């Protein structure tokens, strides 16, 4: 039955452009939806075509506000009640992933709650990219296909022609990610050790490793207020680096992020387009992910390996 079930791909309100590019890559039509909004702000997503017995892929990143997540949940619920055969939530940026543990008393584990909500709504599978922590996959009771922006970034970095390259992690928690980049690029790695006074506020930072005369590539899963990445770049330039560039899968970019990036020593900052940019910046550039998501969707639909996209 699964091979005969038609493939249908639907956007949420904030993912129209990304969904169109995914569909163009696959040669399929964008699914027809509507989302009427009531006077009080409540909205009611609706499928405007039959999806009975179909493989339904719903595209939506879930950065704040919570409306993005709520719309995705309602779309999943609507698909379940419309007798879709399989419902796959494609979430390029999985919001609330930073709340993956109890790091102090009396706080929620938001990532686990979101995983439960998606499963309860009716999602049969999740496709996402560069989770804040790999172990979040274990919060789900349904399969999770975890994609990596490194498959796009590393070939791009290789073509930049930087001669004295070194990969850096902006914090100790990102050393595994930075080590992967360093191995694939055949370079050394340095680490920034930071302490926080509170969330989004860096108290102090120390550089572990040598960057003098090097072109530094800072890698991270996301950049929010840009305090860490800007401070790391400034310290590295003070230590004699030739240049500093940052690569992060998700550009959350809230609060003073744009201003900090513009004023920092960063030469360029690269994101995927998992989240649409809020404003223009001379230093910020986006690498499209529609092709990678399209390939993952096709492989899931055809019951083919996802890991072979990265490991052969």
mmCIF file of C-alpha atoms in Angstrom:
data_model
loop_
_atom_site.group_PDB
_atom_site.id
_atom_site.type_symbol
_atom_site.label_atom_id
_atom_site.label_comp_id
_atom_site.label_asym_id
_atom_site.label_seq_id
_atom_site.Cartn_x
_atom_site.Cartn_y
_atom_site.Cartn_z
ATOM 1 C CA UNK A 1 0.000 0.000 0.000
ATOM 2 C CA UNK A 2 2.781 2.471 0.889
ATOM 3 C CA UNK A 3 4.254 2.393 -2.644
ATOM 4 C CA UNK A 4 0.903 3.285 -4.189
ATOM 5 C CA UNK A 5 0.094 6.054 -1.681
ATOM 6 C CA UNK A 6 0.498 9.400 -3.446
ATOM 7 C CA UNK A 7 3.124 11.904 -2.315
ATOM 8 C CA UNK A 8 1.747 15.287 -1.237
ATOM 9 C CA UNK A 9 3.709 18.196 0.216
ATOM 10 C CA UNK A 10 2.056 21.068 2.063
ATOM 11 C CA UNK A 11 3.341 24.391 3.404
ATOM 12 C CA UNK A 12 2.441 26.186 6.577
ATOM 13 C CA UNK A 13 2.029 29.959 6.494
ATOM 14 C CA UNK A 14 5.717 30.810 7.071
ATOM 15 C CA UNK A 15 7.126 28.063 4.822
ATOM 16 C CA UNK A 16 5.492 28.885 1.477
ATOM 17 C CA UNK A 17 8.722 29.794 -0.349
ATOM 18 C CA UNK A 18 10.751 26.871 1.013
ATOM 19 C CA UNK A 19 7.955 24.417 0.202
ATOM 20 C CA UNK A 20 7.717 25.710 -3.374
ATOM 21 C CA UNK A 21 11.451 25.201 -3.895
ATOM 22 C CA UNK A 22 11.266 21.688 -2.426
ATOM 23 C CA UNK A 23 8.376 20.834 -4.736
ATOM 24 C CA UNK A 24 10.227 22.284 -7.727
ATOM 25 C CA UNK A 25 13.175 19.999 -6.912
ATOM 26 C CA UNK A 26 10.880 16.978 -6.782
ATOM 27 C CA UNK A 27 8.721 17.947 -9.751
ATOM 28 C CA UNK A 28 5.472 17.885 -7.776
ATOM 29 C CA UNK A 29 2.754 20.453 -7.180
ATOM 30 C CA UNK A 30 2.575 22.376 -3.908
ATOM 31 C CA UNK A 31 -0.384 21.103 -1.902
ATOM 32 C CA UNK A 32 -3.388 23.409 -1.604
ATOM 33 C CA UNK A 33 -4.119 24.773 1.869
ATOM 34 C CA UNK A 34 -5.800 27.724 3.500
ATOM 35 C CA UNK A 35 -5.568 29.235 6.962
ATOM 36 C CA UNK A 36 -8.490 31.498 7.885
ATOM 37 C CA UNK A 37 -7.823 33.758 10.872
ATOM 38 C CA UNK A 38 -10.551 34.775 13.319
ATOM 39 C CA UNK A 39 -10.838 38.303 14.686
ATOM 40 C CA UNK A 40 -9.186 37.319 17.972
ATOM 41 C CA UNK A 41 -6.140 35.848 16.205
ATOM 42 C CA UNK A 42 -7.194 32.188 16.356
ATOM 43 C CA UNK A 43 -6.497 30.382 13.086
ATOM 44 C CA UNK A 44 -7.821 27.219 11.446
ATOM 45 C CA UNK A 45 -5.510 25.512 8.906
ATOM 46 C CA UNK A 46 -7.321 23.486 6.255
ATOM 47 C CA UNK A 47 -6.400 21.187 3.355
ATOM 48 C CA UNK A 48 -8.104 22.272 0.146
ATOM 49 C CA UNK A 49 -7.711 18.884 -1.586
ATOM 50 C CA UNK A 50 -8.200 15.263 -0.635
ATOM 51 C CA UNK A 51 -5.349 13.609 1.254
ATOM 52 C CA UNK A 52 -7.028 10.304 2.067
ATOM 53 C CA UNK A 53 -4.500 7.488 1.809
ATOM 54 C CA UNK A 54 -1.609 9.872 0.969
ATOM 55 C CA UNK A 55 1.920 10.322 2.246
ATOM 56 C CA UNK A 56 1.562 13.857 3.620
ATOM 57 C CA UNK A 57 4.718 15.924 4.225
ATOM 58 C CA UNK A 58 4.136 19.178 6.142
ATOM 59 C CA UNK A 59 6.923 21.802 6.013
ATOM 60 C CA UNK A 60 7.386 24.190 8.939
ATOM 61 C CA UNK A 61 10.216 25.455 11.131
ATOM 62 C CA UNK A 62 9.146 26.288 14.672
ATOM 63 C CA UNK A 63 10.957 29.425 15.863
ATOM 64 C CA UNK A 64 9.002 31.866 18.051
ATOM 65 C CA UNK A 65 6.261 32.954 18.092
ATOM 66 C CA UNK A 66 4.417 29.843 19.257
ATOM 67 C CA UNK A 67 1.949 30.292 16.358
ATOM 68 C CA UNK A 68 4.442 28.483 14.091
ATOM 69 C CA UNK A 69 4.373 25.390 16.287
ATOM 70 C CA UNK A 70 0.618 25.599 16.836
ATOM 71 C CA UNK A 71 -0.085 25.800 13.112
ATOM 72 C CA UNK A 72 2.086 22.725 12.504
ATOM 73 C CA UNK A 73 0.251 20.794 15.235
ATOM 74 C CA UNK A 74 -3.139 21.753 13.770
ATOM 75 C CA UNK A 75 -2.007 20.735 10.276
ATOM 76 C CA UNK A 76 -0.882 17.342 11.594
ATOM 77 C CA UNK A 77 -4.177 16.863 13.440
ATOM 78 C CA UNK A 78 -6.174 17.850 10.359
ATOM 79 C CA UNK A 79 -4.219 15.360 8.224
ATOM 80 C CA UNK A 80 -4.854 12.566 10.719
ATOM 81 C CA UNK A 81 -8.590 13.311 10.780
ATOM 82 C CA UNK A 82 -8.629 13.437 6.961
ATOM 83 C CA UNK A 83 -7.312 9.838 6.824
ATOM 84 C CA UNK A 84 -3.803 10.505 5.521
ATOM 85 C CA UNK A 85 -1.816 7.263 5.213
ATOM 86 C CA UNK A 86 1.413 8.674 6.698
ATOM 87 C CA UNK A 87 2.074 12.115 8.181
ATOM 88 C CA UNK A 88 5.657 13.381 8.159
ATOM 89 C CA UNK A 89 6.528 16.695 9.823
ATOM 90 C CA UNK A 90 9.509 18.337 8.107
ATOM 91 C CA UNK A 91 10.909 20.757 10.703
ATOM 92 C CA UNK A 92 14.153 22.318 9.409
ATOM 93 C CA UNK A 93 14.586 24.275 12.660
ATOM 94 C CA UNK A 94 13.241 22.485 15.734
ATOM 95 C CA UNK A 95 12.348 25.206 18.233
ATOM 96 C CA UNK A 96 12.661 24.721 22.012
ATOM 97 C CA UNK A 97 15.576 22.316 21.424
ATOM 98 C CA UNK A 98 17.749 24.278 23.867
ATOM 99 C CA UNK A 99 15.417 23.122 26.658
ATOM 100 C CA UNK A 100 16.740 19.563 26.491
ATOM 101 C CA UNK A 101 17.454 18.923 30.196
ATOM 102 C CA UNK A 102 16.845 20.245 33.705
ATOM 103 C CA UNK A 103 19.900 22.423 34.230
ATOM 104 C CA UNK A 104 18.368 24.070 37.288
ATOM 105 C CA UNK A 105 15.441 23.305 39.621
ATOM 106 C CA UNK A 106 11.793 23.763 38.659
ATOM 107 C CA UNK A 107 12.149 24.162 34.893
ATOM 108 C CA UNK A 108 10.470 22.258 32.078
ATOM 109 C CA UNK A 109 12.161 20.080 29.493
ATOM 110 C CA UNK A 110 10.600 21.895 26.570
ATOM 111 C CA UNK A 111 12.121 19.746 23.831
ATOM 112 C CA UNK A 112 10.530 16.606 25.310
ATOM 113 C CA UNK A 113 7.159 18.349 25.614
ATOM 114 C CA UNK A 114 7.244 19.427 21.952
ATOM 115 C CA UNK A 115 8.180 15.878 20.916
ATOM 116 C CA UNK A 116 5.169 14.543 22.831
ATOM 117 C CA UNK A 117 2.862 17.153 21.296
ATOM 118 C CA UNK A 118 3.947 16.269 17.750
ATOM 119 C CA UNK A 119 3.439 12.547 18.382
ATOM 120 C CA UNK A 120 0.062 13.078 20.063
ATOM 121 C CA UNK A 121 -1.103 15.292 17.198
ATOM 122 C CA UNK A 122 -0.469 12.375 14.849
ATOM 123 C CA UNK A 123 3.010 12.732 13.283
ATOM 124 C CA UNK A 124 4.338 9.349 12.109
ATOM 125 C CA UNK A 125 7.862 10.623 11.413
ATOM 126 C CA UNK A 126 10.005 13.735 11.877
ATOM 127 C CA UNK A 127 12.588 15.142 9.474
ATOM 128 C CA UNK A 128 14.750 17.854 11.015
ATOM 129 C CA UNK A 129 18.190 19.437 10.704
ATOM 130 C CA UNK A 130 21.011 20.092 13.195
ATOM 131 C CA UNK A 131 19.248 19.581 16.491
ATOM 132 C CA UNK A 132 20.788 21.479 19.394
ATOM 133 C CA UNK A 133 21.658 18.074 20.906
ATOM 134 C CA UNK A 134 21.588 14.740 19.068
ATOM 135 C CA UNK A 135 19.968 12.964 22.020
ATOM 136 C CA UNK A 136 16.729 14.915 21.471
ATOM 137 C CA UNK A 137 15.935 12.217 18.901
ATOM 138 C CA UNK A 138 15.375 9.920 21.886
ATOM 139 C CA UNK A 139 12.533 12.144 23.128
ATOM 140 C CA UNK A 140 10.383 10.882 20.253
ATOM 141 C CA UNK A 141 8.476 7.618 20.027
ATOM 142 C CA UNK A 142 8.418 7.897 16.227
ATOM 143 C CA UNK A 143 11.359 7.747 13.759
ATOM 144 C CA UNK A 144 13.486 10.892 13.429
ATOM 145 C CA UNK A 145 15.591 11.572 10.329
ATOM 146 C CA UNK A 146 18.327 13.979 11.430
ATOM 147 C CA UNK A 147 19.931 15.930 8.571
ATOM 148 C CA UNK A 148 23.208 17.847 8.809
ATOM 149 C CA UNK A 149 23.998 21.291 7.444
ATOM 150 C CA UNK A 150 27.654 20.217 7.320
ATOM 151 C CA UNK A 151 26.870 18.388 4.059
ATOM 152 C CA UNK A 152 26.215 21.825 2.540
ATOM 153 C CA UNK A 153 28.746 23.894 4.492
ATOM 154 C CA UNK A 154 31.862 21.737 4.134
ATOM 155 C CA UNK A 155 31.933 21.679 0.282
ATOM 156 C CA UNK A 156 31.246 25.426 0.354
ATOM 157 C CA UNK A 157 34.123 26.076 2.781
ATOM 158 C CA UNK A 158 36.400 23.887 0.666
ATOM 159 C CA UNK A 159 35.775 26.118 -2.340
ATOM 160 C CA UNK A 160 36.533 29.363 -0.468
ATOM 161 C CA UNK A 161 40.274 28.949 -0.988
ATOM 162 C CA UNK A 162 41.295 29.746 2.601
ATOM 163 C CA UNK A 163 44.940 28.624 2.944
ATOM 164 C CA UNK A 164 45.574 28.610 6.705
ATOM 165 C CA UNK A 165 42.281 27.200 7.897
ATOM 166 C CA UNK A 166 41.370 26.296 11.470
ATOM 167 C CA UNK A 167 37.936 25.255 12.778
ATOM 168 C CA UNK A 168 36.665 26.681 16.062
ATOM 169 C CA UNK A 169 33.843 25.915 18.459
ATOM 170 C CA UNK A 170 32.350 28.956 20.245
ATOM 171 C CA UNK A 171 31.806 26.839 23.377
ATOM 172 C CA UNK A 172 32.841 23.519 24.908
ATOM 173 C CA UNK A 173 29.438 21.982 24.133
ATOM 174 C CA UNK A 174 30.077 22.321 20.400
ATOM 175 C CA UNK A 175 33.424 20.500 20.324
ATOM 176 C CA UNK A 176 31.950 17.350 18.773
ATOM 177 C CA UNK A 177 30.483 19.358 15.896
ATOM 178 C CA UNK A 178 33.703 21.343 15.396
ATOM 179 C CA UNK A 179 35.774 18.151 15.502
ATOM 180 C CA UNK A 180 33.643 16.686 12.701
ATOM 181 C CA UNK A 181 34.249 19.767 10.538
ATOM 182 C CA UNK A 182 37.980 19.736 11.350
ATOM 183 C CA UNK A 183 38.342 16.081 10.368
ATOM 184 C CA UNK A 184 36.459 16.505 7.105
ATOM 185 C CA UNK A 185 38.419 19.643 6.204
ATOM 186 C CA UNK A 186 41.741 18.212 7.403
ATOM 187 C CA UNK A 187 42.455 21.097 9.791
ATOM 188 C CA UNK A 188 43.210 21.750 13.461
ATOM 189 C CA UNK A 189 40.554 22.810 15.967
ATOM 190 C CA UNK A 190 40.395 25.437 18.696
ATOM 191 C CA UNK A 191 37.803 25.912 21.437
ATOM 192 C CA UNK A 192 36.304 28.885 23.230
ATOM 193 C CA UNK A 193 35.451 28.286 26.882
ATOM 194 C CA UNK A 194 32.691 30.585 28.081
ATOM 195 C CA UNK A 195 30.728 31.165 31.260
ATOM 196 C CA UNK A 196 27.283 32.716 31.334
ATOM 197 C CA UNK A 197 25.901 35.175 33.867
ATOM 198 C CA UNK A 198 22.398 34.218 32.625
ATOM 199 C CA UNK A 199 20.696 33.021 29.423
ATOM 200 C CA UNK A 200 21.925 34.916 26.320
ATOM 201 C CA UNK A 201 24.547 36.789 28.360
ATOM 202 C CA UNK A 202 28.221 35.738 28.131
ATOM 203 C CA UNK A 203 30.163 36.590 31.312
ATOM 204 C CA UNK A 204 33.687 35.630 30.238
ATOM 205 C CA UNK A 205 35.452 33.734 27.445
ATOM 206 C CA UNK A 206 38.851 32.035 27.119
ATOM 207 C CA UNK A 207 40.458 30.742 23.912
ATOM 208 C CA UNK A 208 42.019 27.261 23.950
ATOM 209 C CA UNK A 209 44.342 26.783 20.969
ATOM 210 C CA UNK A 210 46.371 28.840 18.473
ATOM 211 C CA UNK A 211 44.775 31.080 15.844
ATOM 212 C CA UNK A 212 47.632 33.460 14.971
ATOM 213 C CA UNK A 213 47.931 33.780 11.204
ATOM 214 C CA UNK A 214 44.903 31.525 10.655
ATOM 215 C CA UNK A 215 41.601 31.907 8.810
ATOM 216 C CA UNK A 216 39.096 30.785 11.434
ATOM 217 C CA UNK A 217 35.795 29.018 10.725
ATOM 218 C CA UNK A 218 33.454 29.166 13.733
ATOM 219 C CA UNK A 219 30.765 26.466 13.590
ATOM 220 C CA UNK A 220 27.589 26.213 15.653
ATOM 221 C CA UNK A 221 24.044 24.835 15.413
ATOM 222 C CA UNK A 222 22.358 28.233 15.804
ATOM 223 C CA UNK A 223 23.002 31.896 16.444
ATOM 224 C CA UNK A 224 20.422 33.721 18.542
ATOM 225 C CA UNK A 225 21.514 37.059 20.031
ATOM 226 C CA UNK A 226 25.019 36.645 18.500
ATOM 227 C CA UNK A 227 26.716 37.559 21.794
ATOM 228 C CA UNK A 228 28.839 34.406 21.924
ATOM 229 C CA UNK A 229 29.847 34.339 18.261
ATOM 230 C CA UNK A 230 30.689 38.062 18.147
ATOM 231 C CA UNK A 231 32.772 37.882 21.315
ATOM 232 C CA UNK A 232 34.593 34.778 20.040
ATOM 233 C CA UNK A 233 35.423 36.498 16.741
ATOM 234 C CA UNK A 234 36.723 39.621 18.492
ATOM 235 C CA UNK A 235 38.970 37.556 20.800
ATOM 236 C CA UNK A 236 40.363 35.561 17.869
ATOM 237 C CA UNK A 237 41.219 38.676 15.890
ATOM 238 C CA UNK A 238 42.909 40.091 19.009
ATOM 239 C CA UNK A 239 44.959 36.863 19.144
ATOM 240 C CA UNK A 240 46.224 37.425 15.606
ATOM 241 C CA UNK A 241 43.773 35.575 13.359
ATOM 242 C CA UNK A 242 43.768 36.603 9.680
ATOM 243 C CA UNK A 243 39.977 36.410 9.436
ATOM 244 C CA UNK A 244 36.983 34.906 11.209
ATOM 245 C CA UNK A 245 33.854 33.540 9.549
ATOM 246 C CA UNK A 246 30.893 31.800 11.173
ATOM 247 C CA UNK A 247 28.752 28.940 9.868
ATOM 248 C CA UNK A 248 25.564 28.002 11.724
ATOM 249 C CA UNK A 249 22.640 25.900 10.582
ATOM 250 C CA UNK A 250 19.957 28.188 11.993
ATOM 251 C CA UNK A 251 19.839 31.981 12.075
ATOM 252 C CA UNK A 252 17.420 32.694 14.932
ATOM 253 C CA UNK A 253 18.820 36.257 15.196
ATOM 254 C CA UNK A 254 16.801 37.898 17.928
ATOM 255 C CA UNK A 255 17.306 41.093 19.930
ATOM 256 C CA UNK A 256 20.607 42.849 19.125
ATOM 257 C CA UNK A 257 21.901 40.036 16.859
ATOM 258 C CA UNK A 258 22.102 42.011 13.607
ATOM 259 C CA UNK A 259 23.782 44.977 15.258
ATOM 260 C CA UNK A 260 26.309 42.742 17.042
ATOM 261 C CA UNK A 261 27.203 40.906 13.847
ATOM 262 C CA UNK A 262 27.674 44.152 11.919
ATOM 263 C CA UNK A 263 29.919 45.642 14.632
ATOM 264 C CA UNK A 264 31.912 42.449 15.253
ATOM 265 C CA UNK A 265 35.179 41.281 13.698
ATOM 266 C CA UNK A 266 33.293 38.618 11.727
ATOM 267 C CA UNK A 267 34.008 38.859 8.009
ATOM 268 C CA UNK A 268 30.931 36.831 7.028
ATOM 269 C CA UNK A 269 28.217 34.727 8.651
ATOM 270 C CA UNK A 270 26.564 31.861 6.788
ATOM 271 C CA UNK A 271 23.254 30.182 7.655
ATOM 272 C CA UNK A 272 20.947 27.754 5.932
ATOM 273 C CA UNK A 273 17.562 29.229 5.074
ATOM 274 C CA UNK A 274 15.772 27.058 7.652
ATOM 275 C CA UNK A 275 14.556 30.367 9.127
ATOM 276 C CA UNK A 276 13.814 33.387 6.953
ATOM 277 C CA UNK A 277 15.956 36.450 7.642
ATOM 278 C CA UNK A 278 14.247 39.337 9.425
ATOM 279 C CA UNK A 279 16.331 42.087 7.823
ATOM 280 C CA UNK A 280 19.220 42.678 5.438
ATOM 281 C CA UNK A 281 22.859 42.537 6.534
ATOM 282 C CA UNK A 282 26.024 42.995 4.498
ATOM 283 C CA UNK A 283 27.733 40.169 6.418
ATOM 284 C CA UNK A 284 24.938 37.576 6.498
ATOM 285 C CA UNK A 285 24.484 35.081 3.664
ATOM 286 C CA UNK A 286 22.180 32.080 3.273
ATOM 287 C CA UNK A 287 22.803 28.667 1.744
ATOM 288 C CA UNK A 288 19.582 27.006 0.465
ATOM 289 C CA UNK A 289 18.455 23.676 1.923
ATOM 290 C CA UNK A 290 15.522 22.920 -0.390
ATOM 291 C CA UNK A 291 17.557 20.404 -2.400
ATOM 292 C CA UNK A 292 18.705 18.499 0.702
ATOM 293 C CA UNK A 293 15.186 18.422 2.141
ATOM 294 C CA UNK A 294 13.769 17.301 -1.214
ATOM 295 C CA UNK A 295 16.228 14.410 -1.352
ATOM 296 C CA UNK A 296 15.378 13.375 2.203
ATOM 297 C CA UNK A 297 11.637 13.503 1.451
ATOM 298 C CA UNK A 298 12.091 11.396 -1.679
ATOM 299 C CA UNK A 299 14.156 8.816 0.209
ATOM 300 C CA UNK A 300 11.601 8.566 3.009
ATOM 301 C CA UNK A 301 8.789 8.190 0.484
ATOM 302 C CA UNK A 302 10.683 5.438 -1.348
ATOM 303 C CA UNK A 303 11.875 3.717 1.866
ATOM 304 C CA UNK A 304 15.516 4.435 1.015
ATOM 305 C CA UNK A 305 18.428 5.115 3.367
ATOM 306 C CA UNK A 306 18.877 8.614 4.775
ATOM 307 C CA UNK A 307 22.273 7.933 6.363
ATOM 308 C CA UNK A 308 23.780 7.150 2.952
ATOM 309 C CA UNK A 309 23.350 10.863 2.154
ATOM 310 C CA UNK A 310 26.224 11.428 4.594
ATOM 311 C CA UNK A 311 28.080 8.165 5.089
ATOM 312 C CA UNK A 312 27.750 6.482 1.675
#
